[in-house]
Backbone as a ProteinNet text record, in pm:
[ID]
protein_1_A
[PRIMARY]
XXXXXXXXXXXXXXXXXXXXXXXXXXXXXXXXXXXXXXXXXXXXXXXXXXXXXXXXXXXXXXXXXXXXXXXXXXXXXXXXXXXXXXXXXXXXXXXXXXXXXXXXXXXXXXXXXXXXXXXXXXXXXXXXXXXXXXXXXXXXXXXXXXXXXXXXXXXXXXXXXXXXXXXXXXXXXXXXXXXXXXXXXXXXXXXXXXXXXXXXXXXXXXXXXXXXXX
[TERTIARY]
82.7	0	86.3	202.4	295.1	341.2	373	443.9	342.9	211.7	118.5	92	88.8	63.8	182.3	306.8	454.2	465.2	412	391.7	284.8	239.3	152.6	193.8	250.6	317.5	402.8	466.8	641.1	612.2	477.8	389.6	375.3	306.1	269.3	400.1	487.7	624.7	688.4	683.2	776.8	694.9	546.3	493.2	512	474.5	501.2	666.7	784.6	910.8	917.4	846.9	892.9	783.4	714.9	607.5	706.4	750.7	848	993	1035.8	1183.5	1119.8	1025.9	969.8	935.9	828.1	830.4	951.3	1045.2	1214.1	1286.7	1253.5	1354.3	1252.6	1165.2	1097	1116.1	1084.4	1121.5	1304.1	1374.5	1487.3	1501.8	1409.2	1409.9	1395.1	1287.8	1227.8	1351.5	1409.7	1504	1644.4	1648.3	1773.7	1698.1	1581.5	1539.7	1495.9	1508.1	1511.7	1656.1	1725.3	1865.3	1907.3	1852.7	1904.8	1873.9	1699	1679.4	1778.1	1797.7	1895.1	2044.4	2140.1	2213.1	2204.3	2073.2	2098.2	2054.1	1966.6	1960.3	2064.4	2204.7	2338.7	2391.1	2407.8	2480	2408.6	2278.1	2258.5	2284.1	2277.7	2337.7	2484.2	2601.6	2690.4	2742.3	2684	2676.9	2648.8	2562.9	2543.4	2664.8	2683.4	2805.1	2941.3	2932.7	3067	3012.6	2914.9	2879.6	2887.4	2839.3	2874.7	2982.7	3126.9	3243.8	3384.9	3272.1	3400.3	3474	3452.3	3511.7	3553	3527.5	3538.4	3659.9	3562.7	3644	3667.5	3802.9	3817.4	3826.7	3877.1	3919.7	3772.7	3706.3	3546.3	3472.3	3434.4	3416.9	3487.3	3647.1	3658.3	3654.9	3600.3	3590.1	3441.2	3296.7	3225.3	3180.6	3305.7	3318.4	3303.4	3448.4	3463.6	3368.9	3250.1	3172.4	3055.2	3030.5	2962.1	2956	3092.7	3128.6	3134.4	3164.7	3132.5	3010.9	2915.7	2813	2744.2	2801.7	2738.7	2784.5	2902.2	3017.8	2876.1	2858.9	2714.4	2621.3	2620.4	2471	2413.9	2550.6	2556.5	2530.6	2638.1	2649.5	2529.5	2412.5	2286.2	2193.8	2238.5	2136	2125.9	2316.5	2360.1	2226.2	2239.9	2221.8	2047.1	2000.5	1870.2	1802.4	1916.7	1816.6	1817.3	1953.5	1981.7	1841.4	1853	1714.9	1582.9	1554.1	1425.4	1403.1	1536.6	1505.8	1538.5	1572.7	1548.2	1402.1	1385.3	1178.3	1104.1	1153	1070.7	1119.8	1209.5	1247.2	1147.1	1127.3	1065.4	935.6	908.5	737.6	736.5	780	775.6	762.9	878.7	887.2	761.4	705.1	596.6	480.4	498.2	338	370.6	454.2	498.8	456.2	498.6	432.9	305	258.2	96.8	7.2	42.8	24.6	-3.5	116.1	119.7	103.6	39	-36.7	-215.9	-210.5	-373	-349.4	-276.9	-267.2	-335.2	-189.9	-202.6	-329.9	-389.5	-497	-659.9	-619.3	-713.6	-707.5	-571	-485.4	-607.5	-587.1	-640	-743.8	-821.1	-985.7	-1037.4	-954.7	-1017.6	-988.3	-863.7	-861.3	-977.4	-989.2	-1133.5	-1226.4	-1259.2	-1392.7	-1390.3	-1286	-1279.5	-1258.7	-1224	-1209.1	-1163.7	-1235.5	-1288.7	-1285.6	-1365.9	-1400.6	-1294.4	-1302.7	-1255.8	-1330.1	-1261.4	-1322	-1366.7	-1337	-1411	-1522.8	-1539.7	-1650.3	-1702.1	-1697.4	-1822.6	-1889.4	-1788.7	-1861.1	-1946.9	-1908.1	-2018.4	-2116	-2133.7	-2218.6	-2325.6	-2293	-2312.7	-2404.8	-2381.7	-2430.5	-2532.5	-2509	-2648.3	-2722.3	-2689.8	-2821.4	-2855.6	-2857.4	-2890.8	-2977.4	-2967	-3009.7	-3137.8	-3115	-3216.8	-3341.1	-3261.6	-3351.3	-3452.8	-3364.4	-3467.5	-3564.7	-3498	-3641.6	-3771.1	-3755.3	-3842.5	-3936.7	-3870.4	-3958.4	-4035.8	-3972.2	-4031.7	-4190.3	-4123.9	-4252.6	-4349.6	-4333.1	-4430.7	-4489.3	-4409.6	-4491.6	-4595.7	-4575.5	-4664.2	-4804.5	-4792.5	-4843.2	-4918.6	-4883.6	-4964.3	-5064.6	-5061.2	-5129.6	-5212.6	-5280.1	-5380	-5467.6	-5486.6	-5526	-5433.3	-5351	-5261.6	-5297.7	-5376.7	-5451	-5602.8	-5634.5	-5681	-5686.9	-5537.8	-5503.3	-5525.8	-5528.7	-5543	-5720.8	-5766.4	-5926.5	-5991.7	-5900.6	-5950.7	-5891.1	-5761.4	-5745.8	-5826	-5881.7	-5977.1	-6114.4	-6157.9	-6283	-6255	-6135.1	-6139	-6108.6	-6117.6	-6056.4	-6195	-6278.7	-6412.3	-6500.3	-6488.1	-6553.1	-6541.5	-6395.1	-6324	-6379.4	-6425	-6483.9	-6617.9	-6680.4	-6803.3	-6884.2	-6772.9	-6769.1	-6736.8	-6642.1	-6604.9	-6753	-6804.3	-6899	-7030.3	-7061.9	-7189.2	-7091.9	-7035.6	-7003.4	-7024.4	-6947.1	-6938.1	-7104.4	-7141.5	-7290.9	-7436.6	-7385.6	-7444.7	-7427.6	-7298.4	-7233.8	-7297.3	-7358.9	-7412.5	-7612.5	-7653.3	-7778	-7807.7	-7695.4	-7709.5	-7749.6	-7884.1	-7910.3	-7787.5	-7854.8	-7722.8	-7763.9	-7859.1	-7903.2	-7830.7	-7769.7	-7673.2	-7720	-7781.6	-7832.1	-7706.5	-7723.4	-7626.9	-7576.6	-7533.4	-7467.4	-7543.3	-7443.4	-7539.8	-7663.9	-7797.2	-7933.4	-7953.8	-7885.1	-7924.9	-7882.7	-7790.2	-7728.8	-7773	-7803.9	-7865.5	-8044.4	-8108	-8228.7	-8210.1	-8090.2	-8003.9	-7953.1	-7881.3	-7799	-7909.1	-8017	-8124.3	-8174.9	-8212.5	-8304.7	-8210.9	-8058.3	-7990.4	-7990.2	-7991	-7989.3	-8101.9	-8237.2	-8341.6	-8345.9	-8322.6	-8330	-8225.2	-8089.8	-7993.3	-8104.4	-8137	-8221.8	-8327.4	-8397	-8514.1	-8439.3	-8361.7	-8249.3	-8240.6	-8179.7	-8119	-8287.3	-8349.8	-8471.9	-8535	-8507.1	-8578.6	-8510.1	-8368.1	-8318	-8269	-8279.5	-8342.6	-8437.2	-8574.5	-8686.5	-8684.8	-8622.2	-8594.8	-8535.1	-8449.1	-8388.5	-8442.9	-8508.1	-8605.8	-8717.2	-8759	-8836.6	-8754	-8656.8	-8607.5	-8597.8
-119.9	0	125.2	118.1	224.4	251.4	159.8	204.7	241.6	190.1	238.9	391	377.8	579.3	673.6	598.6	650.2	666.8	576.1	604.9	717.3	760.6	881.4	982.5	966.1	1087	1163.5	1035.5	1022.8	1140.3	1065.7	1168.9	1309.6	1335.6	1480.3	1530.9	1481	1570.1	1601.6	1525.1	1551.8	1676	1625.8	1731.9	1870	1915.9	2019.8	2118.6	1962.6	1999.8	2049.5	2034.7	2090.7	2191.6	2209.2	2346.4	2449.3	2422.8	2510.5	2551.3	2474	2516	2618.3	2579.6	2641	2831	2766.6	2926.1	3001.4	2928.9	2976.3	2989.8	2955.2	3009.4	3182.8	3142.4	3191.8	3329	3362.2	3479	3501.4	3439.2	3477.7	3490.4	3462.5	3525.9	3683	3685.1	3857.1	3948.8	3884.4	4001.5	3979.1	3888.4	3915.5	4032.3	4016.8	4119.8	4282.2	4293.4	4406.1	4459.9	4373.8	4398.6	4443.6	4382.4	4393.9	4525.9	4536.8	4672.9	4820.4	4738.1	4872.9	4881.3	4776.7	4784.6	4850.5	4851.7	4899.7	5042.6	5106.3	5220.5	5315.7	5244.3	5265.1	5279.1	5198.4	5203.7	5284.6	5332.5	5422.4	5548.3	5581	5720.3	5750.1	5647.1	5637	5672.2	5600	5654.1	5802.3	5876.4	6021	6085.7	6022	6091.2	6111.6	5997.7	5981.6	6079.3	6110	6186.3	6350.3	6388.2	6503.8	6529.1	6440.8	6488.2	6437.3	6433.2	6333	6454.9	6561	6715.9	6785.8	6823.7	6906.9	6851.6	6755.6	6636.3	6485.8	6458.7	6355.1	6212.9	6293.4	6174.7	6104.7	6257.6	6215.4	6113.7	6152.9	6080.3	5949.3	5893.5	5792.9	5700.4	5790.6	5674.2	5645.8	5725.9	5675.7	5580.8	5599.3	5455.4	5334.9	5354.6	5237.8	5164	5307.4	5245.3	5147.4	5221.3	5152	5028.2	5020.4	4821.3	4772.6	4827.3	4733.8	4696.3	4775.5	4745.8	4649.8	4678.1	4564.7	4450.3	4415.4	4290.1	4203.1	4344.2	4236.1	4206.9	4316.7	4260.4	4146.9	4130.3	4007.9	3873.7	3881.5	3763.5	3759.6	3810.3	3850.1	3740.4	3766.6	3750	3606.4	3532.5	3371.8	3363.2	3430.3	3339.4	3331.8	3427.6	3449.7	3357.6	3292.4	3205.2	3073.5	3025.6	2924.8	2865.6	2982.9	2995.6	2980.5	3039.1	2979	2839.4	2770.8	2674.7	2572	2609.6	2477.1	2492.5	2630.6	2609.7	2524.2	2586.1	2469.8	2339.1	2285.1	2211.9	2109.6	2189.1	2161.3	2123.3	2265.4	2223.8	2123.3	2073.6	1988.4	1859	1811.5	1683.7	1696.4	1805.9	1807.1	1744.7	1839.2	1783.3	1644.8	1623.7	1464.7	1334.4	1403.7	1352.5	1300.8	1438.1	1452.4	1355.7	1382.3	1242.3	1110.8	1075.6	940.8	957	964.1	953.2	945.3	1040.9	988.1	897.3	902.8	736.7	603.7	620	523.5	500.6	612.6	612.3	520.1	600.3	542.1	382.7	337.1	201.5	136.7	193.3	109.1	96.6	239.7	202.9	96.4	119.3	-9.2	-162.4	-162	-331.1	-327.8	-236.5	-229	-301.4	-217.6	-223	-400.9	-387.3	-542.1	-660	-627.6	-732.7	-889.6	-979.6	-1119.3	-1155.6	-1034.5	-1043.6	-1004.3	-1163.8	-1193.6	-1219.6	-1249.7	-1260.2	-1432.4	-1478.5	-1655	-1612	-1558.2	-1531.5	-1433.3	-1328.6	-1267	-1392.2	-1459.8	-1537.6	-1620.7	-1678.2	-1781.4	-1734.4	-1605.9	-1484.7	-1521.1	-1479.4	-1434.7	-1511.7	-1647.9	-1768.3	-1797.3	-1791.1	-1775.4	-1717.9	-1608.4	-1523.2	-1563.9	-1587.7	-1622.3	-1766.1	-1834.7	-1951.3	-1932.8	-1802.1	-1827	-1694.3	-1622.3	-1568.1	-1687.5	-1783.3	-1885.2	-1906.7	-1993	-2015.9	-1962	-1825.4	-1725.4	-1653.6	-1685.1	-1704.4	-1791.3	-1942.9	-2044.4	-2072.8	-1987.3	-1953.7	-1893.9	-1744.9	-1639.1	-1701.1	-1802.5	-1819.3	-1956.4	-2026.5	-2079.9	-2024.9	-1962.8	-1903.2	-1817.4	-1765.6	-1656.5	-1715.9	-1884.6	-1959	-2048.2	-2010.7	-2112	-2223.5	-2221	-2339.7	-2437.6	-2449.1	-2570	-2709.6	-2641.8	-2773.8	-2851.3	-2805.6	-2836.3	-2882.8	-2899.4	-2945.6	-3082.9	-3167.6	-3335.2	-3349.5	-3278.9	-3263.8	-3265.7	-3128.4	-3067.4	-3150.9	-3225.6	-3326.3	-3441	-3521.4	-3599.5	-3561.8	-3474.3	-3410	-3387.7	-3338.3	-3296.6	-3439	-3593.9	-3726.1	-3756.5	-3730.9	-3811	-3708.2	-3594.4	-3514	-3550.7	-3618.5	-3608.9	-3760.8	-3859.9	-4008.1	-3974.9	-3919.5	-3862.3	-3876.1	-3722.5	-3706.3	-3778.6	-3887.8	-3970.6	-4068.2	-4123.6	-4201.6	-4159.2	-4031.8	-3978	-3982	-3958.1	-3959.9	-4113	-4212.6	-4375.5	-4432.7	-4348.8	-4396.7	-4334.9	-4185.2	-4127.8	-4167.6	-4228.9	-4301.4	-4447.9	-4512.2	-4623	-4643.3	-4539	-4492	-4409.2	-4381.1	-4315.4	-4412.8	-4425.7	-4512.1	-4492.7	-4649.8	-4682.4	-4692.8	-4553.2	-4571.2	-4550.9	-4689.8	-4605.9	-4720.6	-4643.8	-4718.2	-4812.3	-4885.5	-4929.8	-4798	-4814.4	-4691.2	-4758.4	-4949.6	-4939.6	-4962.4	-4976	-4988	-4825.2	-4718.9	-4574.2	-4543.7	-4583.4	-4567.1	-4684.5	-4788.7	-4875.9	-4787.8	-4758.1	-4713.2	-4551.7	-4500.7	-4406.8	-4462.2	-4557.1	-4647.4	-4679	-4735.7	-4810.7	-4737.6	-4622.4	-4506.1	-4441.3	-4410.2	-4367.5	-4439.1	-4588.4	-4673.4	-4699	-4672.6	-4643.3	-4517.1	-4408	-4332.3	-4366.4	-4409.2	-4387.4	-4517.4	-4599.1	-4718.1	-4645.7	-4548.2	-4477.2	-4370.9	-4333.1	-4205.2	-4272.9	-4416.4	-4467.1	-4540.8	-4579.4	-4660.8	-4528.9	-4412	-4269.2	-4224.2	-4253.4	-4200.5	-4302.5	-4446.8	-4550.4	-4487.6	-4495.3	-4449.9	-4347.8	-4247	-4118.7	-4136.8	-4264.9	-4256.4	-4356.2	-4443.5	-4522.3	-4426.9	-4365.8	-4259.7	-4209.1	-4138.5	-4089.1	-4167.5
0	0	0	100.2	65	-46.3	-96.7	-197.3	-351	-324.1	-469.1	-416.9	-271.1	-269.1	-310.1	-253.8	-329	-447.4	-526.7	-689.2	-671.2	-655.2	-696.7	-640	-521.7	-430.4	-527.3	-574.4	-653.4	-816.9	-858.9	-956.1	-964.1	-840.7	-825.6	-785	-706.7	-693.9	-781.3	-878.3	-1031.1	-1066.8	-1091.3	-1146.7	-1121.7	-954	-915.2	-945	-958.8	-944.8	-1102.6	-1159.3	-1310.2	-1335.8	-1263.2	-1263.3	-1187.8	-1068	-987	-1082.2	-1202.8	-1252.9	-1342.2	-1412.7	-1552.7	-1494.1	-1317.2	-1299.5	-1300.8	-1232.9	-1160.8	-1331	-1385	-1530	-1597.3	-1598.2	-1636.6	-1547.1	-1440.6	-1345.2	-1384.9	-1426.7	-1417.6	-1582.9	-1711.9	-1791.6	-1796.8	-1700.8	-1693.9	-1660	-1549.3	-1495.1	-1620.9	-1661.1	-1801.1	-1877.8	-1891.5	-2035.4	-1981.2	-1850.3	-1787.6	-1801.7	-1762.2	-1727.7	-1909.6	-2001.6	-2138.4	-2181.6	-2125.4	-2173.3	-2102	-1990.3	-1890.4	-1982.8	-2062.1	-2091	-2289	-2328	-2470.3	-2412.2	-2271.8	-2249.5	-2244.7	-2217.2	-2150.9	-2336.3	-2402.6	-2517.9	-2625.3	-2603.2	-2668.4	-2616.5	-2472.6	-2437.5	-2442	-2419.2	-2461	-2599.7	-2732.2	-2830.9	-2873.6	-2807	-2794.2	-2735.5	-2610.5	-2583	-2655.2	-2717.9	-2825.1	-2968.4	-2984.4	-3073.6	-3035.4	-2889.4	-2899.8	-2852.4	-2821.5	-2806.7	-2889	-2994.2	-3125	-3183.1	-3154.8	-3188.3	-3108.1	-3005.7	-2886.5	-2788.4	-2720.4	-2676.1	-2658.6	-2765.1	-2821.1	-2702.3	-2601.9	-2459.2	-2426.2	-2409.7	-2332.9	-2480.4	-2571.5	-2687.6	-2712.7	-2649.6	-2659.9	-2557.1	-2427.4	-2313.1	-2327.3	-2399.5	-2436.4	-2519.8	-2582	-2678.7	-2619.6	-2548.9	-2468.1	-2373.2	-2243.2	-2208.4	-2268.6	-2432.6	-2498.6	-2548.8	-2594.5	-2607.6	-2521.6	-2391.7	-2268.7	-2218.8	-2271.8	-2259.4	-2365.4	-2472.2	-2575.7	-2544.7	-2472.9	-2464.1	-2410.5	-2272.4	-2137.3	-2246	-2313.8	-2360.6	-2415.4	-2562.4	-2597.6	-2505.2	-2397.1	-2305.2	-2243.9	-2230.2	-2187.8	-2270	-2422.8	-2519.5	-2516.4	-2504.6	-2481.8	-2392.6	-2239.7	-2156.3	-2153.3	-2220.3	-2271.8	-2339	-2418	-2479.1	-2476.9	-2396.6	-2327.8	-2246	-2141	-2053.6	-2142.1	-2266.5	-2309.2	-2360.8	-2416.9	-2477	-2330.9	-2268.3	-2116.8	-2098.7	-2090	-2030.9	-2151.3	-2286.9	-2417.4	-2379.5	-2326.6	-2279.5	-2186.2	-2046.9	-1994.3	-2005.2	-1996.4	-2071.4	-2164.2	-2297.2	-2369	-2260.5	-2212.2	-2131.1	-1996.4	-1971.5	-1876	-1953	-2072	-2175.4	-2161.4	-2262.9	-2269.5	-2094.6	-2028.9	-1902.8	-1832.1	-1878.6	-1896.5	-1967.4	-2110	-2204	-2177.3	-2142.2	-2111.8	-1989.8	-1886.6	-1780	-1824.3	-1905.1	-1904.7	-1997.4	-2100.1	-2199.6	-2084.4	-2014.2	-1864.1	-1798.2	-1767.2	-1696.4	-1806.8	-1942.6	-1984.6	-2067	-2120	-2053.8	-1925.9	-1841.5	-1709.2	-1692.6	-1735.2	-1770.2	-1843.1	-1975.3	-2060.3	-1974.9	-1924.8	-1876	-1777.9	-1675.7	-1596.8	-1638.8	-1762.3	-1848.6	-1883.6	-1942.3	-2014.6	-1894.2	-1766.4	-1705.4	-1754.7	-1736.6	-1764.6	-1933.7	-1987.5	-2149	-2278.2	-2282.4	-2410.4	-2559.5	-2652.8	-2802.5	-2742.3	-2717.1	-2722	-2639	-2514.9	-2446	-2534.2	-2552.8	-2644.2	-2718.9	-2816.9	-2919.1	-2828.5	-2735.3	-2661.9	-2621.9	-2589.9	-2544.6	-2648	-2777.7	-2860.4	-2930.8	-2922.1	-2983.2	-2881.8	-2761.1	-2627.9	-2685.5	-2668.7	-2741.9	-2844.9	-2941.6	-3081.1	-3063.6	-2979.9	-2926.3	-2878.8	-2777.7	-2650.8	-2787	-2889.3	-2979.1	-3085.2	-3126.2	-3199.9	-3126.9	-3006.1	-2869.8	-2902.9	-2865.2	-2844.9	-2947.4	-3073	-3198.3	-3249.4	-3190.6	-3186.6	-3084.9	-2961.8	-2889.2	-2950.6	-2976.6	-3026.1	-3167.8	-3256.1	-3353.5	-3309.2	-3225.9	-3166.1	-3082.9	-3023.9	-2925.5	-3053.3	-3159.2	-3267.6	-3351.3	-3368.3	-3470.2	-3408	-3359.5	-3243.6	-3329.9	-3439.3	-3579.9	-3551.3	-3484.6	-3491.6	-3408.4	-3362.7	-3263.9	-3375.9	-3456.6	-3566.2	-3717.3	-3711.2	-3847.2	-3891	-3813	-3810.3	-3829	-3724.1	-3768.1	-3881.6	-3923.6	-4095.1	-4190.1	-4158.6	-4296.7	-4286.7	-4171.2	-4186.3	-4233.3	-4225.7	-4268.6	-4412.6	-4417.7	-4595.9	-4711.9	-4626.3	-4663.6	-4654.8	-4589.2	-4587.5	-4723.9	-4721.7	-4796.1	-4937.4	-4980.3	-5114.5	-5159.5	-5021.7	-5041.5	-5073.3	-4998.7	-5085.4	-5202.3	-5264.4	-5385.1	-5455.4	-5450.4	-5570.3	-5530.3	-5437.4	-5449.1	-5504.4	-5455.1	-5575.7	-5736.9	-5810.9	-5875.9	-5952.7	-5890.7	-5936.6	-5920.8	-5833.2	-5824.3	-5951.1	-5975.9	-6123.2	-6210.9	-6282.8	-6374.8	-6368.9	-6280.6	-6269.9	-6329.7	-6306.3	-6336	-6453.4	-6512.3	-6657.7	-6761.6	-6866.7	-6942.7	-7046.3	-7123.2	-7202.8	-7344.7	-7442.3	-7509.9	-7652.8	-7743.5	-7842.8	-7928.9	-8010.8	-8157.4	-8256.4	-8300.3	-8399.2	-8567.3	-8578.6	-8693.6	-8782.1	-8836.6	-8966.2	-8994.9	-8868.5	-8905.7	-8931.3	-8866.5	-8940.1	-9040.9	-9109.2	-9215.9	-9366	-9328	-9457	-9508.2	-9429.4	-9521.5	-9624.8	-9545.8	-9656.7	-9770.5	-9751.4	-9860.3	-9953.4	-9933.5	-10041.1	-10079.8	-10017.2	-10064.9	-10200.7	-10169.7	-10306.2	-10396.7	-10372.3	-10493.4	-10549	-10479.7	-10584.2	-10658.9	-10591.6	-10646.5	-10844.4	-10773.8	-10906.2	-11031	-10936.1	-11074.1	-11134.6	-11075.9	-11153.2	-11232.5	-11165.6	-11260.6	-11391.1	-11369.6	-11504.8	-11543.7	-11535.9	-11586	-11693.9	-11641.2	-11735.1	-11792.2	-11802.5	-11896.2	-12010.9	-11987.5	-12111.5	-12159.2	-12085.8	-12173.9	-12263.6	-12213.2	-12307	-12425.3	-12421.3	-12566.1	-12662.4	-12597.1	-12677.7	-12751.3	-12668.2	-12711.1	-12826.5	-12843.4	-12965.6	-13082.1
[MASK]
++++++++++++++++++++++++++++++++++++++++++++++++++++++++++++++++++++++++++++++++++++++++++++++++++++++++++++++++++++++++++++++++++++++++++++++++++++++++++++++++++++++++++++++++++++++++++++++++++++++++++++++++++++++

């Protein structure tokens, strides 16, 4: 237990310790760029001075000189340490962000195993197939439970087997009582036959006579 609170203790101390350098560079940026502005205040009045005694007087004009590069010498060495100092705070800050980052990475890392506990891809699938199981079931129910005719189907095909015996028996039984009246062809057809052949013997018996006659 000590030591999981030490890890977090250990956390926030870093944290704070690189919030505390970043302020501490940062305050000691300000006073370089104060101090810079105090030293180009100096080398520009210097420069004046060397201007109004570059004629008059050459001594005073060249010790203004001199104060003036001495002042540029600081200044320069100002500007080094100026920017030394900013790129440690980009520095910092960078590796703080970076810190930051991967802490909640971490944090949310830990959520998910939370979340996921126990659950794996084989358990979902077994999950998965439960359900799908216990879903047929339940369709199987409701379409039962929706068609209440089902307790009647055996009924209605025997009824519709006696109905269909029935009918074929009136049927075999009409067909039995239908008379059976069918004349022979050639007794209707011979008193046609004789009737033309008298006719053709009187045809020809009158048309002998006719030519006897001539």
């Amino acid at each position: 237990m000590s030591g999981f609170m030490s890890y977090f203790v250990g956390r926030r101390d870093t944290k704070q310790a690189a919030r505390d350098a970043i302020v501490t560079l940062r305050q000691q940026l300000q006073m370089l760029e104060k101090k810079e502005d105090h030293l180009q205040k100096k080398v520009d009045e210097e420069l004046k001075k060397a201007k109004a005694n570059a004629v008059s007087n050459k001594s005073a004009a060249t010790a203004a000189l001199r104060r003036k590069k001495a002042a540029e010498t600081e200044l320069d060495r100002l500007s080094g340490t100026r920017l030394q100092l900013e790129m440690q705070v980009n520095t910092l800050e960078s590796a703080n962000f970076n810190q930051e980052t991967m802490a909640a990475m971490k944090k949310g890392s830990d959520a998910l195993r939370t979340i996921h506990g126990n659950l794996t891809p084989s358990t979902v699938d077994a999950t998965m197939a439960a359900i799908n199981d216990q879903r047929e079931i339940a369709n199987e129910i409701s379409d039962a439970i929706s068609n209440p005719m089902n307790a009647g189907i055996d009924l209605d095909e025997a009824k519709l087997a006696d109905l269909e015996q029935d009918e074929l028996n009136d049927r075999l039984a009409g067909a039995e009582r239908a008379p059976t009246t069918s004349l022979p062809s050639a007794t209707r057809e011979e008193p046609i036959r004789h009737t033309a052949e008298e006719d053709d013997e009187e045809a020809e018996l009158k048309a002998l006579q006719a030519a006897l006659a001539m």
